[in-house]
């Protein structure tokens, strides 16, 4: 057994690098769409494909991590990630971009981010500290956004998108040595310490029969729509309004900065308070913040204030949602079961990235996407309230022995 702090630290840095690079892709939209002579909808489709495959392969990648350990999965994902970024630099048309930045990077992200590394972390920390540990790792994704997005903007301005993508590919390869920190087969330890034996098909049947599991899926769809829409289109939205692309980069960085605090605070709170009620608060809070942003005059200050508020509510859903899955079903198949919920998140991300660009090309503005974001925030607030978050009968019986 590795010491918990080693696993947590390596997991957090892996997420910092993988998510940090990913959150900067929206900055490439104006330059790459002009250079490749493609529309915003076509560029958005590349990121939509990325988000969709990020989710579609996640349950399978999670199952691989549950069987073979997170380290091997992260290592393979890192190589594919770097190849995808290099391929995007070489792309000459929309198809090349869809294959590289879309398909390859999307599949790589499933192996180098939350689902895989949280499964490794969940096995080395006690249940009463699990939500906190998940919050620390999630904050790594926000730290990456805060640190890497401004770097990506400077690389774009200094060298252009081709060289910037190559340099980001080199940065991603740092995940290879860090994979050692989350390596190790989980099965033997899990069987000894985390409840009665259960097969993967049994775990899937148990979760699919649980109403709360499907409500979590609906809520996480909302989260994915919000995150992908803002990360992909907010810089361009601000640029269209005359504030400049640099304000968009600053806004994304500020989202990352404030999400460090949000992820940590919601992670800590999830160990002592109802996770489902905290999730309801986050989704409702997002709807209010977006509505206020649209109602107030748009200035640099209001854009940055919006980024700070959304940042606090950005990925606090991750430790709470993954924590609820572990709380209800145990952690033996956490990567797999959370991977399925994350698929729903990425379905939402697909529509957030692509549909917003499609509506912009159709109407010349993002108004419909903003309105949809508010409505979905209200939906996310409602569906989390009735979730039955008690451990399933199998775990209750094991605890009574």
GROMACS .gro file of C-alpha atoms in nm:
model
  401
    1UNK     CA    1   0.000   0.000   0.000
    2UNK     CA    2   0.131   0.344  -0.096
    3UNK     CA    3   0.095   0.621   0.156
    4UNK     CA    4  -0.231   0.808   0.094
    5UNK     CA    5  -0.063   1.147   0.051
    6UNK     CA    6   0.153   1.009  -0.231
    7UNK     CA    7  -0.150   0.878  -0.420
    8UNK     CA    8  -0.344   1.200  -0.360
    9UNK     CA    9  -0.053   1.422  -0.468
   10UNK     CA   10   0.020   1.226  -0.786
   11UNK     CA   11  -0.351   1.207  -0.873
   12UNK     CA   12  -0.392   1.582  -0.820
   13UNK     CA   13  -0.093   1.670  -1.041
   14UNK     CA   14  -0.208   1.432  -1.316
   15UNK     CA   15  -0.548   1.603  -1.317
   16UNK     CA   16  -0.378   1.945  -1.300
   17UNK     CA   17  -0.188   1.877  -1.622
   18UNK     CA   18  -0.458   1.689  -1.813
   19UNK     CA   19  -0.746   1.922  -1.727
   20UNK     CA   20  -0.533   2.235  -1.740
   21UNK     CA   21  -0.442   2.175  -2.104
   22UNK     CA   22  -0.797   2.074  -2.190
   23UNK     CA   23  -0.955   2.386  -2.041
   24UNK     CA   24  -0.751   2.607  -2.273
   25UNK     CA   25  -0.887   2.465  -2.599
   26UNK     CA   26  -1.150   2.738  -2.628
   27UNK     CA   27  -0.870   2.992  -2.672
   28UNK     CA   28  -0.770   2.820  -2.995
   29UNK     CA   29  -1.114   2.871  -3.156
   30UNK     CA   30  -1.059   3.211  -3.329
   31UNK     CA   31  -0.707   3.137  -3.458
   32UNK     CA   32  -0.763   2.778  -3.570
   33UNK     CA   33  -1.104   2.838  -3.727
   34UNK     CA   34  -0.950   3.117  -3.937
   35UNK     CA   35  -0.635   2.921  -4.030
   36UNK     CA   36  -0.826   2.605  -4.126
   37UNK     CA   37  -1.116   2.801  -4.280
   38UNK     CA   38  -1.380   2.626  -4.070
   39UNK     CA   39  -1.687   2.757  -3.887
   40UNK     CA   40  -1.732   2.789  -3.512
   41UNK     CA   41  -1.979   2.505  -3.526
   42UNK     CA   42  -1.715   2.285  -3.691
   43UNK     CA   43  -1.454   2.374  -3.429
   44UNK     CA   44  -1.717   2.326  -3.160
   45UNK     CA   45  -1.796   1.986  -3.310
   46UNK     CA   46  -1.432   1.881  -3.257
   47UNK     CA   47  -1.463   1.964  -2.887
   48UNK     CA   48  -1.808   1.808  -2.879
   49UNK     CA   49  -1.663   1.483  -3.019
   50UNK     CA   50  -1.388   1.511  -2.760
   51UNK     CA   51  -1.640   1.549  -2.479
   52UNK     CA   52  -1.861   1.271  -2.614
   53UNK     CA   53  -1.577   1.018  -2.643
   54UNK     CA   54  -1.441   1.138  -2.309
   55UNK     CA   55  -1.768   1.001  -2.174
   56UNK     CA   56  -1.844   0.708  -2.404
   57UNK     CA   57  -1.521   0.523  -2.333
   58UNK     CA   58  -1.515   0.622  -1.966
   59UNK     CA   59  -1.705   0.318  -1.830
   60UNK     CA   60  -1.468   0.085  -2.019
   61UNK     CA   61  -1.160   0.276  -1.908
   62UNK     CA   62  -1.296   0.278  -1.554
   63UNK     CA   63  -1.346  -0.099  -1.569
   64UNK     CA   64  -0.987  -0.138  -1.692
   65UNK     CA   65  -0.865   0.070  -1.398
   66UNK     CA   66  -1.075  -0.136  -1.156
   67UNK     CA   67  -0.913  -0.451  -1.296
   68UNK     CA   68  -0.556  -0.352  -1.380
   69UNK     CA   69  -0.497  -0.041  -1.170
   70UNK     CA   70  -0.494   0.330  -1.249
   71UNK     CA   71  -0.122   0.355  -1.327
   72UNK     CA   72  -0.128   0.156  -1.649
   73UNK     CA   73  -0.441   0.332  -1.770
   74UNK     CA   74  -0.294   0.679  -1.703
   75UNK     CA   75   0.029   0.588  -1.886
   76UNK     CA   76  -0.153   0.474  -2.201
   77UNK     CA   77  -0.382   0.775  -2.187
   78UNK     CA   78  -0.087   1.013  -2.162
   79UNK     CA   79   0.069   0.879  -2.481
   80UNK     CA   80  -0.262   0.908  -2.669
   81UNK     CA   81  -0.316   1.261  -2.533
   82UNK     CA   82   0.021   1.383  -2.660
   83UNK     CA   83  -0.041   1.219  -2.998
   84UNK     CA   84  -0.380   1.390  -3.025
   85UNK     CA   85  -0.234   1.734  -2.957
   86UNK     CA   86   0.044   1.679  -3.209
   87UNK     CA   87  -0.214   1.560  -3.461
   88UNK     CA   88  -0.418   1.878  -3.407
   89UNK     CA   89  -0.108   2.084  -3.483
   90UNK     CA   90  -0.071   1.896  -3.813
   91UNK     CA   91  -0.441   1.909  -3.908
   92UNK     CA   92  -0.523   2.084  -4.236
   93UNK     CA   93  -0.901   2.059  -4.232
   94UNK     CA   94  -1.201   1.996  -4.010
   95UNK     CA   95  -1.178   1.617  -4.041
   96UNK     CA   96  -0.820   1.613  -3.917
   97UNK     CA   97  -0.919   1.832  -3.623
   98UNK     CA   98  -1.215   1.609  -3.539
   99UNK     CA   99  -0.991   1.300  -3.535
  100UNK     CA  100  -0.703   1.453  -3.337
  101UNK     CA  101  -0.840   1.716  -3.100
  102UNK     CA  102  -1.175   1.538  -3.098
  103UNK     CA  103  -1.140   1.160  -3.094
  104UNK     CA  104  -0.783   1.104  -2.972
  105UNK     CA  105  -0.780   1.370  -2.702
  106UNK     CA  106  -1.130   1.273  -2.591
  107UNK     CA  107  -1.034   0.910  -2.534
  108UNK     CA  108  -0.709   1.016  -2.366
  109UNK     CA  109  -0.889   1.243  -2.122
  110UNK     CA  110  -1.100   0.950  -2.001
  111UNK     CA  111  -0.778   0.778  -1.892
  112UNK     CA  112  -0.600   1.075  -1.733
  113UNK     CA  113  -0.864   1.257  -1.532
  114UNK     CA  114  -1.110   1.224  -1.247
  115UNK     CA  115  -1.274   0.884  -1.286
  116UNK     CA  116  -0.954   0.680  -1.302
  117UNK     CA  117  -0.750   0.863  -1.039
  118UNK     CA  118  -1.038   0.907  -0.793
  119UNK     CA  119  -1.083   0.530  -0.793
  120UNK     CA  120  -0.719   0.495  -0.686
  121UNK     CA  121  -0.754   0.763  -0.420
  122UNK     CA  122  -1.079   0.620  -0.283
  123UNK     CA  123  -0.904   0.293  -0.200
  124UNK     CA  124  -0.634   0.445   0.021
  125UNK     CA  125  -0.835   0.690   0.233
  126UNK     CA  126  -1.096   0.607   0.501
  127UNK     CA  127  -1.464   0.671   0.416
  128UNK     CA  128  -1.490   0.968   0.654
  129UNK     CA  129  -1.209   1.149   0.467
  130UNK     CA  130  -1.296   1.037   0.116
  131UNK     CA  131  -1.494   1.343   0.006
  132UNK     CA  132  -1.213   1.571   0.127
  133UNK     CA  133  -0.954   1.370  -0.066
  134UNK     CA  134  -1.171   1.381  -0.378
  135UNK     CA  135  -1.204   1.756  -0.333
  136UNK     CA  136  -0.826   1.800  -0.318
  137UNK     CA  137  -0.780   1.602  -0.640
  138UNK     CA  138  -1.062   1.792  -0.810
  139UNK     CA  139  -0.899   2.118  -0.707
  140UNK     CA  140  -0.599   2.000  -0.908
  141UNK     CA  141  -0.806   2.034  -1.223
  142UNK     CA  142  -0.884   2.391  -1.126
  143UNK     CA  143  -0.523   2.469  -1.044
  144UNK     CA  144  -0.435   2.346  -1.390
  145UNK     CA  145  -0.694   2.579  -1.539
  146UNK     CA  146  -0.552   2.870  -1.340
  147UNK     CA  147  -0.189   2.795  -1.429
  148UNK     CA  148  -0.203   2.636  -1.775
  149UNK     CA  149  -0.468   2.849  -1.950
  150UNK     CA  150  -0.265   3.174  -1.923
  151UNK     CA  151   0.041   2.983  -2.045
  152UNK     CA  152  -0.156   2.855  -2.343
  153UNK     CA  153  -0.269   3.210  -2.422
  154UNK     CA  154   0.090   3.338  -2.411
  155UNK     CA  155   0.209   3.051  -2.631
  156UNK     CA  156  -0.067   3.128  -2.880
  157UNK     CA  157   0.026   3.494  -2.891
  158UNK     CA  158   0.402   3.432  -2.915
  159UNK     CA  159   0.426   3.131  -3.148
  160UNK     CA  160   0.085   3.058  -3.303
  161UNK     CA  161  -0.138   2.758  -3.250
  162UNK     CA  162   0.090   2.495  -3.415
  163UNK     CA  163   0.388   2.546  -3.186
  164UNK     CA  164   0.158   2.601  -2.888
  165UNK     CA  165  -0.002   2.260  -2.939
  166UNK     CA  166   0.338   2.090  -2.965
  167UNK     CA  167   0.453   2.252  -2.642
  168UNK     CA  168   0.134   2.153  -2.463
  169UNK     CA  169   0.185   1.795  -2.586
  170UNK     CA  170   0.528   1.797  -2.424
  171UNK     CA  171   0.374   1.927  -2.101
  172UNK     CA  172   0.121   1.644  -2.094
  173UNK     CA  173   0.396   1.379  -2.107
  174UNK     CA  174   0.489   1.472  -1.749
  175UNK     CA  175   0.195   1.251  -1.648
  176UNK     CA  176   0.399   0.942  -1.740
  177UNK     CA  177   0.622   0.934  -1.428
  178UNK     CA  178   0.330   1.045  -1.211
  179UNK     CA  179   0.137   0.734  -1.318
  180UNK     CA  180   0.365   0.534  -1.088
  181UNK     CA  181   0.210   0.712  -0.791
  182UNK     CA  182  -0.138   0.578  -0.865
  183UNK     CA  183  -0.027   0.235  -0.990
  184UNK     CA  184  -0.126  -0.099  -0.837
  185UNK     CA  185  -0.396  -0.360  -0.883
  186UNK     CA  186  -0.695  -0.283  -0.663
  187UNK     CA  187  -0.880  -0.615  -0.648
  188UNK     CA  188  -0.697  -0.789  -0.363
  189UNK     CA  189  -0.710  -0.489  -0.131
  190UNK     CA  190  -1.073  -0.418  -0.211
  191UNK     CA  191  -1.184  -0.773  -0.146
  192UNK     CA  192  -1.021  -0.768   0.195
  193UNK     CA  193  -1.144  -0.431   0.314
  194UNK     CA  194  -1.455  -0.310   0.134
  195UNK     CA  195  -1.746  -0.542   0.186
  196UNK     CA  196  -1.873  -0.869   0.040
  197UNK     CA  197  -1.750  -0.995  -0.295
  198UNK     CA  198  -1.941  -0.872  -0.597
  199UNK     CA  199  -1.894  -0.920  -0.969
  200UNK     CA  200  -1.902  -0.633  -1.216
  201UNK     CA  201  -2.233  -0.748  -1.376
  202UNK     CA  202  -2.387  -0.766  -1.028
  203UNK     CA  203  -2.265  -0.413  -0.952
  204UNK     CA  204  -2.411  -0.283  -1.276
  205UNK     CA  205  -2.748  -0.447  -1.209
  206UNK     CA  206  -2.755  -0.309  -0.856
  207UNK     CA  207  -2.684   0.047  -0.973
  208UNK     CA  208  -2.924   0.035  -1.269
  209UNK     CA  209  -3.209  -0.062  -1.035
  210UNK     CA  210  -3.138   0.236  -0.807
  211UNK     CA  211  -3.351   0.546  -0.884
  212UNK     CA  212  -3.099   0.777  -0.724
  213UNK     CA  213  -2.825   0.658  -0.958
  214UNK     CA  214  -3.026   0.777  -1.259
  215UNK     CA  215  -3.104   1.109  -1.092
  216UNK     CA  216  -2.730   1.158  -1.043
  217UNK     CA  217  -2.688   1.096  -1.416
  218UNK     CA  218  -2.941   1.368  -1.498
  219UNK     CA  219  -2.774   1.618  -1.267
  220UNK     CA  220  -2.430   1.549  -1.406
  221UNK     CA  221  -2.562   1.603  -1.761
  222UNK     CA  222  -2.642   1.958  -1.652
  223UNK     CA  223  -2.294   2.004  -1.513
  224UNK     CA  224  -2.139   1.890  -1.839
  225UNK     CA  225  -2.347   2.131  -2.047
  226UNK     CA  226  -2.249   2.428  -1.831
  227UNK     CA  227  -1.878   2.348  -1.817
  228UNK     CA  228  -1.836   2.274  -2.190
  229UNK     CA  229  -2.041   2.571  -2.308
  230UNK     CA  230  -1.850   2.821  -2.095
  231UNK     CA  231  -1.505   2.668  -2.149
  232UNK     CA  232  -1.552   2.647  -2.527
  233UNK     CA  233  -1.747   2.962  -2.609
  234UNK     CA  234  -1.708   3.216  -2.327
  235UNK     CA  235  -1.375   3.360  -2.455
  236UNK     CA  236  -1.523   3.402  -2.804
  237UNK     CA  237  -1.843   3.550  -2.654
  238UNK     CA  238  -1.642   3.815  -2.472
  239UNK     CA  239  -1.432   3.880  -2.781
  240UNK     CA  240  -1.749   3.929  -2.988
  241UNK     CA  241  -1.868   4.183  -2.733
  242UNK     CA  242  -1.548   4.385  -2.776
  243UNK     CA  243  -1.373   4.288  -2.452
  244UNK     CA  244  -1.088   4.102  -2.625
  245UNK     CA  245  -0.963   3.746  -2.613
  246UNK     CA  246  -0.724   3.823  -2.328
  247UNK     CA  247  -1.022   3.888  -2.100
  248UNK     CA  248  -1.154   3.547  -2.200
  249UNK     CA  249  -0.824   3.388  -2.099
  250UNK     CA  250  -0.830   3.578  -1.770
  251UNK     CA  251  -1.188   3.466  -1.710
  252UNK     CA  252  -1.102   3.098  -1.765
  253UNK     CA  253  -0.802   3.133  -1.535
  254UNK     CA  254  -1.019   3.299  -1.271
  255UNK     CA  255  -1.271   3.015  -1.297
  256UNK     CA  256  -0.984   2.778  -1.223
  257UNK     CA  257  -0.859   2.984  -0.930
  258UNK     CA  258  -1.195   3.008  -0.758
  259UNK     CA  259  -1.274   2.646  -0.826
  260UNK     CA  260  -0.971   2.549  -0.620
  261UNK     CA  261  -1.155   2.695  -0.322
  262UNK     CA  262  -1.494   2.564  -0.433
  263UNK     CA  263  -1.375   2.208  -0.489
  264UNK     CA  264  -1.197   2.201  -0.153
  265UNK     CA  265  -1.484   2.357   0.042
  266UNK     CA  266  -1.751   2.134  -0.114
  267UNK     CA  267  -1.520   1.835  -0.068
  268UNK     CA  268  -1.480   1.911   0.304
  269UNK     CA  269  -1.852   1.982   0.340
  270UNK     CA  270  -1.939   1.652   0.172
  271UNK     CA  271  -1.783   1.459   0.461
  272UNK     CA  272  -2.016   1.619   0.717
  273UNK     CA  273  -2.323   1.740   0.523
  274UNK     CA  274  -2.569   1.593   0.276
  275UNK     CA  275  -2.396   1.558  -0.058
  276UNK     CA  276  -2.722   1.563  -0.252
  277UNK     CA  277  -2.830   1.891  -0.091
  278UNK     CA  278  -2.492   2.046  -0.166
  279UNK     CA  279  -2.529   1.937  -0.529
  280UNK     CA  280  -2.875   2.095  -0.543
  281UNK     CA  281  -2.726   2.418  -0.406
  282UNK     CA  282  -2.453   2.421  -0.671
  283UNK     CA  283  -2.687   2.375  -0.966
  284UNK     CA  284  -2.937   2.631  -0.837
  285UNK     CA  285  -2.653   2.872  -0.767
  286UNK     CA  286  -2.529   2.842  -1.124
  287UNK     CA  287  -2.873   2.931  -1.261
  288UNK     CA  288  -2.883   3.243  -1.044
  289UNK     CA  289  -2.529   3.351  -1.136
  290UNK     CA  290  -2.594   3.312  -1.511
  291UNK     CA  291  -2.922   3.503  -1.489
  292UNK     CA  292  -2.756   3.791  -1.304
  293UNK     CA  293  -2.471   3.800  -1.556
  294UNK     CA  294  -2.716   3.838  -1.843
  295UNK     CA  295  -2.927   4.101  -1.665
  296UNK     CA  296  -2.636   4.327  -1.566
  297UNK     CA  297  -2.441   4.545  -1.813
  298UNK     CA  298  -2.145   4.357  -1.965
  299UNK     CA  299  -1.810   4.501  -1.861
  300UNK     CA  300  -1.467   4.358  -1.793
  301UNK     CA  301  -1.548   4.366  -1.423
  302UNK     CA  302  -1.883   4.187  -1.463
  303UNK     CA  303  -1.721   3.921  -1.684
  304UNK     CA  304  -1.451   3.854  -1.425
  305UNK     CA  305  -1.704   3.859  -1.140
  306UNK     CA  306  -1.914   3.604  -1.329
  307UNK     CA  307  -1.603   3.388  -1.382
  308UNK     CA  308  -1.520   3.401  -1.011
  309UNK     CA  309  -1.874   3.305  -0.906
  310UNK     CA  310  -1.902   3.025  -1.162
  311UNK     CA  311  -1.554   2.909  -1.069
  312UNK     CA  312  -1.659   2.857  -0.709
  313UNK     CA  313  -1.947   2.639  -0.835
  314UNK     CA  314  -1.750   2.485  -1.125
  315UNK     CA  315  -1.630   2.135  -1.029
  316UNK     CA  316  -1.749   2.107  -0.671
  317UNK     CA  317  -1.993   1.860  -0.826
  318UNK     CA  318  -1.713   1.608  -0.885
  319UNK     CA  319  -1.619   1.513  -0.525
  320UNK     CA  320  -1.987   1.521  -0.428
  321UNK     CA  321  -2.111   1.308  -0.719
  322UNK     CA  322  -1.827   1.056  -0.702
  323UNK     CA  323  -1.861   1.054  -0.324
  324UNK     CA  324  -2.232   0.974  -0.353
  325UNK     CA  325  -2.160   0.684  -0.587
  326UNK     CA  326  -1.909   0.542  -0.338
  327UNK     CA  327  -2.142   0.610  -0.046
  328UNK     CA  328  -2.435   0.431  -0.206
  329UNK     CA  329  -2.259   0.139  -0.376
  330UNK     CA  330  -1.912   0.105  -0.218
  331UNK     CA  331  -1.581   0.162  -0.394
  332UNK     CA  332  -1.495  -0.179  -0.542
  333UNK     CA  333  -1.632  -0.068  -0.880
  334UNK     CA  334  -1.623   0.307  -0.818
  335UNK     CA  335  -1.432   0.384  -1.138
  336UNK     CA  336  -1.681   0.188  -1.345
  337UNK     CA  337  -2.001   0.317  -1.183
  338UNK     CA  338  -1.878   0.674  -1.163
  339UNK     CA  339  -1.756   0.636  -1.520
  340UNK     CA  340  -2.113   0.572  -1.633
  341UNK     CA  341  -2.234   0.882  -1.448
  342UNK     CA  342  -1.947   1.073  -1.607
  343UNK     CA  343  -2.069   0.956  -1.947
  344UNK     CA  344  -2.389   1.149  -1.878
  345UNK     CA  345  -2.173   1.451  -1.790
  346UNK     CA  346  -1.999   1.425  -2.124
  347UNK     CA  347  -2.324   1.390  -2.315
  348UNK     CA  348  -2.414   1.724  -2.163
  349UNK     CA  349  -2.069   1.852  -2.261
  350UNK     CA  350  -2.129   1.743  -2.621
  351UNK     CA  351  -2.437   1.961  -2.645
  352UNK     CA  352  -2.275   2.245  -2.453
  353UNK     CA  353  -1.981   2.260  -2.694
  354UNK     CA  354  -2.153   2.180  -3.024
  355UNK     CA  355  -2.510   2.306  -2.992
  356UNK     CA  356  -2.399   2.648  -2.866
  357UNK     CA  357  -2.176   2.688  -3.173
  358UNK     CA  358  -2.454   2.565  -3.400
  359UNK     CA  359  -2.700   2.815  -3.255
  360UNK     CA  360  -2.444   3.092  -3.292
  361UNK     CA  361  -2.394   3.009  -3.659
  362UNK     CA  362  -2.772   3.000  -3.701
  363UNK     CA  363  -2.867   3.318  -3.516
  364UNK     CA  364  -2.541   3.508  -3.473
  365UNK     CA  365  -2.551   3.504  -3.092
  366UNK     CA  366  -2.538   3.280  -2.785
  367UNK     CA  367  -2.872   3.389  -2.635
  368UNK     CA  368  -3.042   3.047  -2.666
  369UNK     CA  369  -2.743   2.873  -2.507
  370UNK     CA  370  -2.751   3.108  -2.207
  371UNK     CA  371  -3.125   3.054  -2.160
  372UNK     CA  372  -3.079   2.675  -2.183
  373UNK     CA  373  -2.806   2.699  -1.919
  374UNK     CA  374  -3.042   2.868  -1.675
  375UNK     CA  375  -3.321   2.615  -1.735
  376UNK     CA  376  -3.084   2.322  -1.694
  377UNK     CA  377  -2.947   2.469  -1.371
  378UNK     CA  378  -3.297   2.469  -1.227
  379UNK     CA  379  -3.345   2.109  -1.343
  380UNK     CA  380  -3.020   2.003  -1.177
  381UNK     CA  381  -3.128   2.167  -0.853
  382UNK     CA  382  -3.458   1.978  -0.851
  383UNK     CA  383  -3.347   1.625  -0.946
  384UNK     CA  384  -3.085   1.590  -0.672
  385UNK     CA  385  -3.325   1.653  -0.384
  386UNK     CA  386  -3.515   1.316  -0.388
  387UNK     CA  387  -3.204   1.095  -0.420
  388UNK     CA  388  -3.193   0.813  -0.163
  389UNK     CA  389  -2.830   0.844  -0.057
  390UNK     CA  390  -2.821   0.564   0.201
  391UNK     CA  391  -2.586   0.269   0.132
  392UNK     CA  392  -2.755  -0.013  -0.056
  393UNK     CA  393  -2.885  -0.310   0.142
  394UNK     CA  394  -2.577  -0.517   0.057
  395UNK     CA  395  -2.348  -0.268   0.234
  396UNK     CA  396  -2.587  -0.215   0.525
  397UNK     CA  397  -2.595  -0.590   0.588
  398UNK     CA  398  -2.216  -0.609   0.570
  399UNK     CA  399  -2.187  -0.325   0.822
  400UNK     CA  400  -2.423  -0.496   1.064
  401UNK     CA  401  -2.209  -0.808   1.084
   0.00000   0.00000   0.00000
